[in-house]
CSV table of C-alpha atoms in Angstrom, one decimal:
chain,number,residue,atom,x,y,z
F,6,ALA,CA,90.8,109.0,89.3
F,7,GLN,CA,92.5,110.0,92.5
F,8,THR,CA,95.9,108.8,93.5
F,9,VAL,CA,97.6,108.9,96.9
F,10,THR,CA,101.4,108.7,97.2
F,11,GLN,CA,103.4,107.9,100.3
F,12,SER,CA,107.0,107.7,99.2
F,13,GLN,CA,108.6,106.9,102.6
F,14,PRO,CA,108.3,103.2,103.2
F,15,GLU,CA,109.4,103.4,106.9
F,16,MET,CA,110.5,105.8,109.5
F,17,SER,CA,111.9,105.6,113.0
F,18,VAL,CA,111.7,108.1,115.9
F,19,GLN,CA,112.9,108.3,119.5
F,20,GLU,CA,110.2,108.2,122.2
F,21,ALA,CA,109.0,111.7,123.1
F,22,GLU,CA,110.3,113.2,119.9
F,23,THR,CA,108.4,114.6,116.9
F,24,VAL,CA,108.0,112.9,113.6
F,25,THR,CA,106.4,114.0,110.3
F,26,LEU,CA,104.9,111.6,107.8
F,27,SER,CA,104.5,112.7,104.2
F,28,CYS,CA,101.7,112.3,101.7
F,29,THR,CA,100.9,113.7,98.4
F,30,TYR,CA,97.8,113.2,96.3
F,31,ASP,CA,96.4,114.0,92.9
F,32,THR,CA,92.8,114.9,92.1
F,33,SER,CA,90.8,117.3,89.9
F,34,GLU,CA,88.1,117.6,92.6
F,35,SER,CA,87.7,120.8,94.5
F,36,ASN,CA,85.8,119.3,97.5
F,37,TYR,CA,87.2,116.3,99.2
F,38,TYR,CA,88.4,114.8,102.5
F,39,LEU,CA,91.8,113.6,103.5
F,40,PHE,CA,92.6,111.2,106.3
F,41,TRP,CA,95.4,109.5,108.2
F,42,TYR,CA,94.6,106.0,109.4
F,43,LYS,CA,96.7,103.9,111.8
F,44,GLN,CA,97.0,100.2,111.4
F,45,PRO,CA,98.6,98.4,114.4
F,46,PRO,CA,99.5,94.7,114.2
F,47,SER,CA,96.0,93.8,115.1
F,48,ARG,CA,95.2,94.9,111.6
F,49,GLN,CA,92.2,97.1,112.6
F,50,MET,CA,92.4,100.5,110.8
F,51,ILE,CA,91.9,103.3,113.2
F,52,LEU,CA,91.1,106.9,112.2
F,53,VAL,CA,93.7,109.3,113.4
F,54,ILE,CA,92.7,112.6,111.9
F,55,ARG,CA,90.5,114.0,109.1
F,56,GLN,CA,90.8,117.2,107.0
F,57,GLU,CA,88.1,118.8,104.9
F,58,ALA,CA,89.6,120.4,101.8
F,59,TYR,CA,87.5,123.5,102.0
F,60,LYS,CA,88.7,124.3,105.5
F,61,GLN,CA,92.0,126.2,105.4
F,62,GLN,CA,92.7,125.6,109.1
F,63,ASN,CA,94.8,122.5,109.7
F,64,ALA,CA,93.1,119.7,111.7
F,65,THR,CA,94.5,118.8,115.2
F,66,GLU,CA,93.7,115.9,117.4
F,67,ASN,CA,95.7,116.0,120.7
F,68,ARG,CA,99.3,115.0,119.7
F,69,PHE,CA,98.4,114.6,116.0
F,70,SER,CA,98.3,117.5,113.6
F,71,VAL,CA,98.4,117.9,109.8
F,72,ASN,CA,100.0,120.4,107.4
F,73,PHE,CA,97.5,120.6,104.6
F,74,GLN,CA,98.8,122.4,101.5
F,75,LYS,CA,95.9,122.3,99.0
F,76,ALA,CA,97.7,124.0,96.1
F,77,ALA,CA,100.7,121.7,96.5
F,78,LYS,CA,98.4,118.7,97.1
F,79,SER,CA,100.3,117.8,100.1
F,80,PHE,CA,99.0,116.4,103.4
F,81,SER,CA,101.6,115.5,106.1
F,82,LEU,CA,101.0,114.2,109.6
F,83,LYS,CA,103.0,115.4,112.6
F,84,ILE,CA,103.1,113.3,115.7
F,85,SER,CA,104.4,115.1,118.7
F,86,ASP,CA,105.7,113.5,121.9
F,87,SER,CA,105.8,110.1,120.2
F,88,GLN,CA,104.8,107.2,122.3
F,89,LEU,CA,105.6,103.5,122.0
F,90,GLY,CA,101.9,102.8,121.2
F,91,ASP,CA,102.3,104.9,118.1
F,92,THR,CA,104.3,102.1,116.5
F,93,ALA,CA,102.1,101.0,113.5
F,94,MET,CA,101.6,101.4,109.8
F,95,TYR,CA,100.1,104.8,108.8
F,96,PHE,CA,98.0,105.3,105.7
F,97,CYS,CA,97.0,108.5,104.0
F,98,ALA,CA,93.6,108.3,102.3
F,99,PHE,CA,91.5,110.4,100.0
F,100,MET,CA,87.7,110.6,99.7
F,101,LYS,CA,85.4,112.4,97.3
F,102,PRO,CA,82.1,112.9,99.1
F,103,LEU,CA,78.9,111.8,97.5
F,104,PHE,CA,75.4,113.3,98.2
F,105,GLY,CA,73.2,110.9,100.0
F,106,ALA,CA,75.7,108.1,100.4
F,107,ASN,CA,79.0,107.2,101.9
F,108,SER,CA,82.0,107.1,99.6
F,109,LYS,CA,85.0,104.8,99.2
F,110,LEU,CA,88.4,105.7,100.5
F,111,THR,CA,91.5,105.6,98.3
F,112,PHE,CA,94.6,104.7,100.3
F,113,GLY,CA,98.3,105.2,99.8
F,114,LYS,CA,100.8,102.3,100.3
F,115,GLY,CA,101.4,103.2,103.9
F,116,ILE,CA,104.5,103.9,106.0
F,117,THR,CA,105.8,101.8,108.9
F,118,LEU,CA,106.6,103.9,111.9
F,119,SER,CA,108.7,102.6,114.7
F,120,VAL,CA,109.0,104.4,118.0
F,121,ARG,CA,112.2,103.5,119.8
F,122,PRO,CA,112.3,103.5,123.6
T,20,GLY,CA,78.2,94.4,119.1
T,21,ALA,CA,80.8,96.9,120.2
T,22,GLY,CA,82.8,96.8,117.0
T,23,VAL,CA,82.9,95.3,113.5
T,24,SER,CA,83.5,91.6,113.8
T,25,GLN,CA,85.0,89.6,111.0
T,26,SER,CA,85.4,85.8,110.8
T,27,PRO,CA,87.4,83.8,110.3
T,28,ARG,CA,90.5,85.7,111.4
T,29,TYR,CA,92.7,83.4,109.3
T,30,LYS,CA,91.7,81.2,106.4
T,31,VAL,CA,94.0,78.9,104.4
T,32,ALA,CA,92.5,77.6,101.1
T,33,LYS,CA,93.8,75.3,98.5
T,34,ARG,CA,93.9,76.8,95.0
T,35,GLY,CA,90.5,76.2,93.3
T,36,GLN,CA,88.6,76.1,96.6
T,37,ASP,CA,85.6,78.4,97.3
T,38,VAL,CA,85.7,80.6,100.4
T,39,ALA,CA,83.2,82.7,102.3
T,40,LEU,CA,84.3,85.6,104.6
T,41,ARG,CA,81.9,87.1,107.1
T,42,CYS,CA,81.5,90.6,108.3
T,43,ASP,CA,79.2,91.5,111.2
T,44,PRO,CA,78.9,95.3,111.3
T,45,ILE,CA,78.0,97.5,114.3
T,46,SER,CA,74.3,97.2,114.9
T,47,GLY,CA,72.3,99.9,113.1
T,48,HIS,CA,75.2,100.8,110.7
T,49,VAL,CA,73.7,101.4,107.3
T,50,SER,CA,76.8,101.5,105.2
T,51,LEU,CA,79.3,98.6,104.7
T,52,PHE,CA,82.5,98.4,102.7
T,53,TRP,CA,84.8,95.6,101.7
T,54,TYR,CA,88.5,96.3,101.0
T,55,GLN,CA,91.3,94.0,99.9
T,56,GLN,CA,94.8,94.6,101.4
T,57,ALA,CA,97.7,92.8,99.7
T,58,LEU,CA,100.9,92.4,101.7
T,59,GLY,CA,102.8,95.6,102.1
T,60,GLN,CA,100.1,97.6,100.4
T,61,GLY,CA,97.2,99.9,101.3
T,62,PRO,CA,93.6,98.7,101.3
T,63,GLU,CA,91.9,98.7,97.9
T,64,PHE,CA,88.1,99.2,97.6
T,65,LEU,CA,86.1,96.2,96.5
T,66,THR,CA,82.4,97.0,97.1
T,67,TYR,CA,79.9,99.1,99.0
T,68,PHE,CA,76.4,98.4,100.5
T,69,GLN,CA,73.9,100.8,101.8
T,70,ASN,CA,71.5,98.6,103.8
T,71,GLU,CA,70.9,95.6,101.5
T,72,ALA,CA,71.6,97.5,98.3
T,73,GLN,CA,75.0,97.0,96.7
T,74,LEU,CA,75.5,100.5,95.3
T,75,ASP,CA,79.1,100.1,94.0
T,76,LYS,CA,80.9,96.9,93.1
T,77,SER,CA,83.4,98.5,90.7
T,78,GLY,CA,86.4,97.3,92.8
T,79,LEU,CA,85.6,93.5,92.6
T,80,PRO,CA,88.6,92.2,90.6
T,81,SER,CA,86.8,89.4,88.7
T,82,ASP,CA,83.5,87.6,88.5
T,83,ARG,CA,84.9,85.1,91.0
T,84,PHE,CA,84.2,87.6,93.7
T,85,PHE,CA,80.7,88.1,95.0
T,86,ALA,CA,79.4,90.0,98.0
T,87,GLU,CA,75.9,90.0,99.6
T,88,ARG,CA,74.1,91.6,102.5
T,89,PRO,CA,70.6,90.2,102.2
T,90,GLU,CA,69.1,91.7,105.3
T,91,GLY,CA,71.1,94.8,105.5
T,92,SER,CA,73.2,93.7,108.4
T,93,VAL,CA,75.7,90.8,108.1
T,94,SER,CA,77.6,90.6,104.9
T,95,THR,CA,79.5,87.8,103.2
T,96,LEU,CA,82.3,88.1,100.6
T,97,LYS,CA,82.6,84.9,98.6
T,98,ILE,CA,85.5,84.1,96.4
T,99,GLN,CA,85.1,81.2,94.0
T,100,ARG,CA,87.9,79.0,92.6
T,101,THR,CA,90.5,80.9,94.7
T,102,GLN,CA,93.9,81.7,93.1
T,103,GLN,CA,97.2,82.6,94.7
T,104,GLU,CA,96.8,86.3,93.8
T,105,ASP,CA,93.7,86.3,96.0
T,106,SER,CA,95.9,86.0,99.1
T,107,ALA,CA,95.4,89.1,101.1
T,108,VAL,CA,93.7,90.6,104.2
T,109,TYR,CA,90.1,91.3,103.6
T,110,LEU,CA,88.8,94.3,105.6
T,111,CYS,CA,85.3,95.2,106.3
T,112,ALA,CA,84.2,98.7,107.5
T,113,SER,CA,80.8,100.1,108.5
T,114,SER,CA,79.2,103.5,109.4
T,115,GLN,CA,75.9,104.6,110.8
T,116,GLY,CA,75.3,107.6,108.5
T,117,GLN,CA,77.3,109.8,106.3
T,118,GLU,CA,80.4,109.7,108.4
T,119,GLN,CA,82.5,111.3,105.6
T,120,GLY,CA,85.2,108.7,105.8
T,121,GLY,CA,85.3,108.1,109.6
T,122,TYR,CA,84.4,104.5,109.2
T,123,THR,CA,84.8,101.7,111.8
T,124,PHE,CA,87.0,98.9,110.5
T,125,GLY,CA,87.1,95.2,111.6
T,126,SER,CA,90.4,93.4,112.1
T,127,GLY,CA,90.1,91.6,108.8
T,128,THR,CA,90.4,88.1,107.5
T,129,ARG,CA,93.8,87.0,106.3
T,130,LEU,CA,93.3,84.6,103.4
T,131,THR,CA,96.2,82.5,102.2
T,132,VAL,CA,95.8,80.5,99.0
T,133,VAL,CA,98.2,77.6,98.7
């Protein structure tokens, strides 16, 4: 079974600065996907970024980038130029792909990020 | 619709009452998931449908939980004889094909059992 660990319960960052959210995971799989999802107070989970384990290059989406260290089973999210709208809970998630079907996500406990004006 | 719609948004149930939570996925989306999110925790998988077929129900915590998707579109999660530990947000997610985790989530139903 896979586990996802987010050990920081909350973090705070000044607007326009950079913040890094940590995540570690445990799996015996060689092929898998990792994700960061954002959950604002509206409760809707929104995909921030996705990383495929077989790709060595770190994924980037505008102000969001990851540091994927496969051997260390570490997957951190860096948010650059933080904005007030980034205030939310952030969840790290793991997925083992299945052939011919979609697969469930395994989430960490999440981290509350507050961006200060 | 434009997104995944869940209703009701809030539900208060007395202990022992049966409840039904509805998920209306994006039109044409084949896959549908239900997750349970306890307060201060990450979502936990309950069950997965591909069209009308329930391919995985390994996450349902007890036989009081039942999900269906009879026509491959709208899904209902039913909880019988609710207990306080059932209090949580129930999230629904859908995808068109093999999105490899990039699912569209609804805003959930917050269930409070009193």
